[in-house]
Amino acid sequence: MPALSWREYLDEKMLPHLWCPGCGNGIALGALTRALAELQLPRNKVVVVTGIGCWGKADDYLATSALHGTHGRALAFATGVKAARPELTVIVLMGDGDGATIGGNHLIHAARRNIDLTAVVLNNQNYGMTGGQVSATTPVDAVTSTTRYGNPERDFDLCRLVDAAGANYVARGTVYHVPQLDRLIRDGITKKGFSFIEVISPCPTHFGRRNKLGSAVEMMKALKTRAVNVNSPAAKTGELPAGAFLIGKLADRDDPDFTARYAAVQQKAQAKGGFSS
Amino acid sequence: MNIANRSKDKNESTVDRGSKETRRLFLQGNEAIAEGAIAAGARFYAGYPITPSSEIAEACAEKLPAVGGVYIQMEDELGSIAAVIGASLTGVKAFTATSGPGFSLMQENLGVAILGEVPCVVVNVQRSGPSTGLATRPAQADVMQARWGRHGDQHLIVLSPATVQECFDLTVTAFNLAERFRAPVILLADEIVAHMRENVTLPDPAQIKIVNRKKPACPPEEYLPFKPDPDGVPPLADYGSEYIFHVTSSMHGERGYSQNDPANAGAKIKRLFTKLDNHLDEILLVKHHYNPADELDLLIVTFGCTTRPARAAALRTPNLKAGVLQLVTLWPFPDAFIAEAAQKARAVLVPELNLGQVIREVQRVVGKEKPVFGLHKSNGLGFLPAEISARIEEVANQCLR
Ligand SMILES: Cc1ncc(C[n+]2csc(CCOP(=O)(O)OP(=O)(O)O)c2C)c(N)n1
């Protein structure tokens, strides 16, 4: 079989995509297809599960199998796919609102369960699809269409949340640091157990405009200056400048995943003979 | 009670009871539902505990892993039905069980199963509401919610068991209909039926008629997951098979990718109705607890837990011929059976544990030609035969004597 190129994971019939100029979604989608191509995963063995939102539209452009569920529930749909057919590679694409705000409960439980899914949460700090409302990842004081006087609430550090909940793999990347993002997604897919990759991305149309963050290019440059590699000396000191965030692999462990643990349950049940009625 | 050998009038289950493998057990309704699901081929359960349905989860947690299946307790009911849908798309028969509050939480994702045409079974063991209500007393007040509880135009199948045997038989039927029509099916039980214990016959598995979903036969590159066959039902492949396909909660074309064209949307929504309505002969189940050739003074229309007390009351009506027509399929509503039975009766009575749901449908079908009376109760208690007898007396005095 000839090697699959990244383009073969895309459904080019569906292009052009609906994302705004300057949006990072296309870059993240490119990173995902390159990771799939590097792993040479057969397209029929990959199920991409998405939620609702701009990033949740990504399945429309993919030539793998896909399930586009409801807002906040993508991880729960994916849990059913994976628990029923552990041999499939299941990748879950969610916006920050989808994956962490309305869907926050499923996120912590997928991590606790350590089920072998790869969640790619694209964090653009607001609800892109519905007009730029506040999200649980909107920084405090930021202006959105529903926080005209500044956000009174604090934002989540999603990576710390998912790490604490027990995921085997936690990473953060940006759509500026593309080769690293490709690797982070690839490693998340190969990792057994729950993998979580937060992708920091600009939303120039809503968040950038309301917070006067400049053009799409300036927002992209800001990703470069604000991101601190977790392996850099600056990261080791533990003191990050205001507005800075860590990128790279933030947690990497090998606890047994749900599939392994449930196989043990099935063995015990079968040894016992099962039917007791 | 399998769809293939179902007849219009059916007081006997038609499965073979004589085989060596037939088991006679003293079971609770909920346990019989779990047994029925496993007998039907279910190998995946995702749920969240809630009385009076929890015994179904407990039985599945014990039995499914023993037959190579999966039980997973989700973080809530929104996730439970979502996981069921995901599992079903891999080709595994999947189901969940819940009660009132959990059934409310499942509504949005039930819509995904309807639009995405995903076979699955949802058991709702009705309890008294609204809200947490009289936890966990019986009620039959989710009849309309089961049919209309979601936003948007859609249609679905709802079955209602009245005995523990029917809990088993109708669970098998529910899976068969879900697979046949590539659609979710709701088993609308109630606390009384679910917690009652009775002798049940679990037939030899080899004797149980099992329906499996139609799989595509075309080459993988030609597969259109939402292109219907002439019967209105599109074949469904499994995730992970050689067929690659998309399922979406958004309006979609035959290829399963989102599509906003109004003509496509109109045709799709219409097909969600016609794929059921064109096959009512396979879906509608009722039981005449009287000789349907007989002329009646009073036709009593029941479902679920009202059936037994109504039958007892019907036997105790002096100088009056009353007969019980039990609705097994609640939705699509069995109009034709009710119209036919009402033709041969002078009046109709609908006892139900709610303040008036099925009676609206019966009135719609019967029209103004015959008087339709209700007996409604919504206080967390079931009917005693004497209460139904008393209502029969009132009706008789009003228009039958
Ligand atoms: C239950 C429900 N509530 C609300 C919505 C409306 N809605 C659609 S997308 C969305 C937010 C999208 O934001 P996010 O998840 O961050 O993704 P983005 O569009 O920014 O990629 C909302 C609120 C919905 N579809 N379903």
XYZ file of N, CA, C and O in Angstrom, chain B residues 212-317:
424
model
N -31.332 -8.030 13.043
C -30.105 -7.227 13.038
C -30.187 -6.179 11.943
O -30.819 -6.398 10.912
N -29.547 -5.052 12.167
C -29.605 -3.948 11.214
C -29.080 -4.376 9.847
O -28.199 -5.218 9.743
N -29.651 -3.732 8.820
C -29.183 -3.959 7.451
C -27.805 -3.352 7.283
O -27.596 -2.185 7.618
N -26.879 -4.121 6.734
C -25.533 -3.596 6.457
C -25.438 -3.286 4.970
O -26.126 -3.904 4.161
N -24.566 -2.350 4.590
C -24.432 -2.056 3.161
C -23.807 -3.232 2.417
O -23.002 -3.977 2.982
N -24.181 -3.362 1.152
C -23.611 -4.427 0.322
C -22.773 -3.843 -0.812
O -22.077 -4.561 -1.507
N -22.842 -2.514 -0.978
C -22.138 -1.871 -2.092
C -20.639 -1.777 -1.789
O -20.227 -1.955 -0.642
N -19.817 -1.453 -2.805
C -18.402 -1.214 -2.520
C -18.255 -0.012 -1.582
O -19.054 0.931 -1.657
N -17.248 -0.040 -0.689
C -17.114 1.014 0.313
C -17.141 2.432 -0.255
O -17.750 3.324 0.331
N -16.532 2.629 -1.433
C -16.455 4.000 -1.951
C -17.817 4.494 -2.447
O -18.017 5.685 -2.642
N -18.777 3.580 -2.620
C -20.107 4.002 -3.079
C -21.105 4.165 -1.927
O -22.249 4.564 -2.137
N -20.675 3.861 -0.722
C -21.626 3.835 0.405
C -22.121 5.235 0.770
O -21.328 6.149 1.004
N -23.437 5.384 0.817
C -24.068 6.630 1.263
C -24.894 6.286 2.497
O -25.946 5.654 2.398
N -24.426 6.679 3.680
C -25.047 6.180 4.916
C -26.483 6.654 5.139
O -27.176 6.130 6.005
N -26.933 7.658 4.360
C -28.308 8.138 4.553
C -29.129 8.039 3.271
O -30.122 8.730 3.111
N -28.715 7.167 2.378
C -29.522 6.917 1.173
C -30.442 5.741 1.473
O -29.989 4.611 1.699
N -31.767 6.009 1.521
C -32.674 4.936 1.942
C -32.859 3.875 0.869
O -32.834 4.174 -0.321
N -33.073 2.659 1.301
C -33.578 1.610 0.427
C -35.054 1.926 0.149
O -35.622 2.824 0.767
N -35.688 1.160 -0.747
C -37.108 1.437 -1.025
C -37.995 1.409 0.223
O -39.030 2.070 0.267
N -37.597 0.688 1.263
C -38.420 0.660 2.486
C -38.199 1.895 3.359
O -38.767 1.996 4.452
N -37.383 2.836 2.896
C -37.186 4.076 3.645
C -36.059 4.013 4.652
O -35.732 5.016 5.282
N -35.462 2.844 4.818
C -34.435 2.666 5.852
C -33.064 2.505 5.180
O -32.878 1.574 4.394
N -32.110 3.389 5.471
C -30.779 3.231 4.873
C -29.973 2.152 5.605
O -30.057 2.040 6.829
N -29.184 1.364 4.879
C -28.305 0.398 5.548
C -27.267 1.140 6.392
O -26.894 2.261 6.065
N -26.836 0.506 7.471
C -25.878 1.154 8.372
C -24.624 0.290 8.505
O -24.697 -0.870 8.914
N -23.479 0.885 8.184
C -22.198 0.191 8.356
C -21.723 0.371 9.799
O -22.351 1.071 10.592
N -20.622 -0.276 10.133
C -20.026 -0.135 11.469
C -18.778 0.739 11.364
O -17.985 0.577 10.436
N -18.576 1.602 12.352
C -17.279 2.272 12.456
C -16.201 1.186 12.560
O -16.376 0.194 13.288
N -15.099 1.403 11.844
C -14.005 0.444 11.923
C -14.064 -0.622 10.838
O -13.089 -1.325 10.615
N -15.251 -0.745 10.179
C -15.331 -1.682 9.054
C -14.647 -1.025 7.858
O -14.092 0.059 7.959
N -14.751 -1.649 6.687
C -14.115 -1.041 5.507
C -14.889 0.197 5.041
O -14.403 0.950 4.207
N -16.073 0.395 5.574
C -16.880 1.560 5.190
C -16.507 2.755 6.062
O -16.478 2.653 7.287
N -16.243 3.888 5.411
C -15.941 5.123 6.142
C -17.184 6.001 6.026
O -17.708 6.190 4.923
N -17.672 6.501 7.143
C -18.888 7.326 7.037
C -19.011 8.310 8.190
O -18.400 8.145 9.249
N -19.815 9.343 7.933
C -20.062 10.400 8.910
C -21.510 10.339 9.391
O -22.416 10.120 8.596
N -21.694 10.559 10.684
C -23.032 10.709 11.256
C -23.026 12.045 11.979
O -22.073 12.371 12.693
N -24.071 12.832 11.783
C -24.065 14.162 12.370
C -25.431 14.556 12.920
O -26.470 14.144 12.394
N -25.381 15.365 13.950
C -26.597 15.923 14.538
C -27.099 17.110 13.730
O -28.179 17.633 13.987
N -26.289 17.568 12.773
C -26.726 18.646 11.879
C -27.508 18.030 10.723
O -27.342 16.847 10.402
N -28.324 18.844 10.085
C -29.026 18.362 8.896
C -27.970 17.959 7.873
O -26.938 18.617 7.750
N -28.233 16.855 7.185
C -27.204 16.297 6.312
C -27.817 15.706 5.056
O -29.016 15.413 5.016
N -26.966 15.517 4.065
C -27.386 14.843 2.842
C -27.128 13.356 2.954
O -26.764 12.843 4.017
N -27.292 12.661 1.847
C -27.160 11.201 1.860
C -25.760 10.754 2.247
O -25.558 9.667 2.770
N -24.773 11.637 1.994
C -23.395 11.277 2.303
C -23.098 11.431 3.806
O -22.054 11.019 4.285
N -23.994 12.077 4.536
C -23.788 12.211 5.978
C -22.986 13.437 6.363
O -22.635 13.594 7.527
N -22.708 14.299 5.388
C -22.027 15.558 5.694
C -23.088 16.643 5.816
O -24.147 16.559 5.196
N -22.798 17.677 6.600
C -23.828 18.676 6.851
C -24.242 19.361 5.551
O -23.437 19.567 4.646
N -25.522 19.675 5.479
C -26.086 20.276 4.273
C -27.289 21.120 4.645
O -28.131 20.680 5.415
N -27.366 22.341 4.101
C -28.424 23.265 4.502
C -29.540 23.433 3.483
O -30.458 24.224 3.695
N -29.485 22.697 2.393
C -30.464 22.856 1.330
C -31.883 22.522 1.829
O -32.122 21.437 2.360
N -32.837 23.461 1.691
C -34.187 23.230 2.229
C -34.882 22.004 1.629
O -35.593 21.294 2.344
N -34.677 21.759 0.342
C -35.358 20.605 -0.277
C -34.860 19.310 0.356
O -35.641 18.404 0.670
N -33.563 19.241 0.581
C -32.982 18.056 1.219
C -33.514 17.908 2.639
O -33.913 16.818 3.058
N -33.536 19.023 3.381
C -33.980 18.974 4.779
C -35.439 18.523 4.858
O -35.799 17.668 5.674
N -36.272 19.078 3.975
C -37.693 18.724 3.988
C -37.899 17.240 3.723
O -38.694 16.577 4.389
N -37.158 16.729 2.745
C -37.307 15.316 2.387
C -36.810 14.421 3.508
O -37.407 13.386 3.815
N -35.718 14.816 4.138
C -35.149 13.994 5.217
C -36.127 13.913 6.393
O -36.399 12.840 6.929
N -36.639 15.067 6.806
C -37.536 15.069 7.971
C -38.782 14.241 7.655
O -39.257 13.463 8.480
N -39.280 14.389 6.444
C -40.460 13.619 6.051
C -40.161 12.116 6.098
O -40.981 11.318 6.557
N -38.983 11.744 5.644
C -38.643 10.312 5.639
C -38.542 9.749 7.058
O -38.851 8.577 7.298
N -38.121 10.592 8.013
C -38.064 10.108 9.397
C -39.460 9.686 9.869
O -39.599 8.815 10.721
N -40.494 10.323 9.307
C -41.870 9.934 9.629
C -42.298 8.720 8.807
O -42.817 7.746 9.335
N -42.089 8.796 7.491
C -42.654 7.743 6.634
C -41.959 6.406 6.848
O -42.575 5.362 6.657
N -40.684 6.428 7.255
C -40.028 5.123 7.424
C -40.707 4.331 8.546
O -40.620 3.108 8.571
N -41.400 5.019 9.452
C -42.194 4.314 10.465
C -43.646 4.179 10.016
O -44.239 3.100 10.074
N -44.230 5.280 9.560
C -45.665 5.267 9.258
C -46.021 4.350 8.087
O -47.166 3.901 7.986
N -45.074 4.084 7.202
C -45.362 3.153 6.098
C -45.257 1.695 6.520
O -45.462 0.800 5.702
N -44.898 1.467 7.777
C -44.715 0.077 8.228
C -45.433 -0.180 9.541
O -44.943 -0.905 10.395
N -46.609 0.456 9.679
C -47.333 0.315 10.948
C -47.678 -1.142 11.243
O -47.767 -1.539 12.408
N -47.855 -1.942 10.191
C -48.186 -3.359 10.409
C -47.072 -4.071 11.173
O -47.302 -5.069 11.837
N -45.859 -3.563 11.085
C -44.741 -4.184 11.806
C -44.552 -3.582 13.201
O -43.794 -4.116 13.999
N -45.182 -2.443 13.451
C -44.863 -1.678 14.667
C -45.991 -1.715 15.695
O -45.741 -1.790 16.892
N -47.232 -1.640 15.220
C -48.347 -1.472 16.162
C -48.720 -2.796 16.816
O -49.041 -3.773 16.132
N -48.677 -2.803 18.134
C -49.019 -3.990 18.905
C -50.070 -3.602 19.938
O -49.919 -2.601 20.641
N -51.149 -4.415 19.987
C -52.154 -4.231 21.036
C -52.542 -5.627 21.513
O -52.256 -6.620 20.850
N -53.197 -5.682 22.669
C -53.739 -6.955 23.147
C -55.205 -6.749 23.497
O -55.525 -5.887 24.318
N -56.053 -7.549 22.880
C -57.470 -7.523 23.255
C -57.645 -8.511 24.395
O -57.488 -9.720 24.185
N -57.988 -8.043 25.571
C -58.258 -8.945 26.690
C -59.751 -9.279 26.714
O -60.402 -9.244 27.750
N -60.313 -9.514 25.550
C -61.698 -9.944 25.362
C -61.754 -10.461 23.935
O -60.795 -10.286 23.169
N -62.848 -11.069 23.566
C -62.966 -11.527 22.180
C -63.253 -10.319 21.292
O -64.313 -9.702 21.416
N -62.342 -9.976 20.398
C -62.520 -8.736 19.635
C -63.739 -8.770 18.716
O -64.142 -7.717 18.210
N -64.332 -9.945 18.524
C -65.557 -10.000 17.712
C -66.777 -9.537 18.509
O -67.814 -9.201 17.941
N -66.641 -9.521 19.840
C -67.783 -9.187 20.699
C -68.161 -7.708 20.628
O -67.304 -6.849 20.465
N -69.476 -7.476 20.797
C -69.950 -6.109 21.007
C -69.805 -5.800 22.495
O -70.104 -6.650 23.332
N -69.322 -4.604 22.821
C -69.105 -4.242 24.229
C -70.020 -3.100 24.641
O -70.361 -2.245 23.824
N -70.349 -3.094 25.914
C -70.946 -1.871 26.458
C -69.848 -0.842 26.670
O -69.975 0.316 26.320
N -68.766 -1.320 27.261
C -67.692 -0.375 27.606
C -66.341 -0.928 27.170
O -65.951 -2.035 27.561
N -65.629 -0.151 26.363
C -64.253 -0.478 25.988
C -63.317 0.259 26.943
O -63.419 1.481 27.083
N -62.449 -0.487 27.612
C -61.484 0.151 28.520
C -60.117 0.100 27.844
O -59.606 -0.978 27.548
N -59.558 1.266 27.578
C -58.257 1.335 26.895
C -57.176 1.558 27.952
O -57.235 2.531 28.709
N -56.210 0.630 28.004
C -55.178 0.712 29.042
C -53.789 0.595 28.424
O -53.645 0.264 27.247
N -52.785 0.842 29.250
C -51.400 0.528 28.899
C -50.648 0.341 30.211
O -51.044 0.860 31.249
N -49.565 -0.415 30.159
C -48.705 -0.595 31.327
C -49.488 -1.039 32.547
O -50.391 -1.884 32.471
N -49.164 -0.417 33.696
C -49.661 -0.912 34.981
C -51.157 -0.747 35.196
O -51.693 -1.292 36.153
N -51.852 -0.013 34.335
C -53.309 0.103 34.532
C -54.038 -1.115 33.975
O -55.220 -1.314 34.256
N -53.320 -1.932 33.209
C -53.986 -3.040 32.523
C -54.561 -4.054 33.509
O -55.722 -4.463 33.396
N -53.751 -4.446 34.506
C -54.207 -5.482 35.449
C -55.422 -5.053 36.257
O -56.426 -5.776 36.268
N -55.375 -3.923 36.938
C -56.576 -3.537 37.695
C -57.780 -3.332 36.779
O -58.922 -3.615 37.182
N -57.556 -2.888 35.561
C -58.681 -2.693 34.638
C -59.280 -4.041 34.248
O -60.507 -4.183 34.146
N -58.427 -5.039 34.047
C -58.945 -6.368 33.697
C -59.743 -6.946 34.863
O -60.805 -7.548 34.671
N -59.218 -6.752 36.072
C -59.935 -7.242 37.253
C -61.291 -6.554 37.356
O -62.323 -7.200 37.604
N -61.301 -5.246 37.121
C -62.559 -4.495 37.221
C -63.532 -4.928 36.127
O -64.741 -5.038 36.362
N -63.009 -5.185 34.927
C -63.875 -5.565 33.801
C -64.596 -6.877 34.084
O -65.734 -7.079 33.648
N -63.933 -7.762 34.841
C -64.555 -9.046 35.176
C -65.656 -8.895 36.214
O -66.474 -9.783 36.387
N -65.627 -7.786 36.939
C -66.561 -7.616 38.063
C -67.699 -6.667 37.734
O -68.219 -6.016 38.620
N -67.999 -6.462 36.457
C -69.075 -5.524 36.143
C -70.376 -6.278 35.946
O -70.577 -6.929 34.919
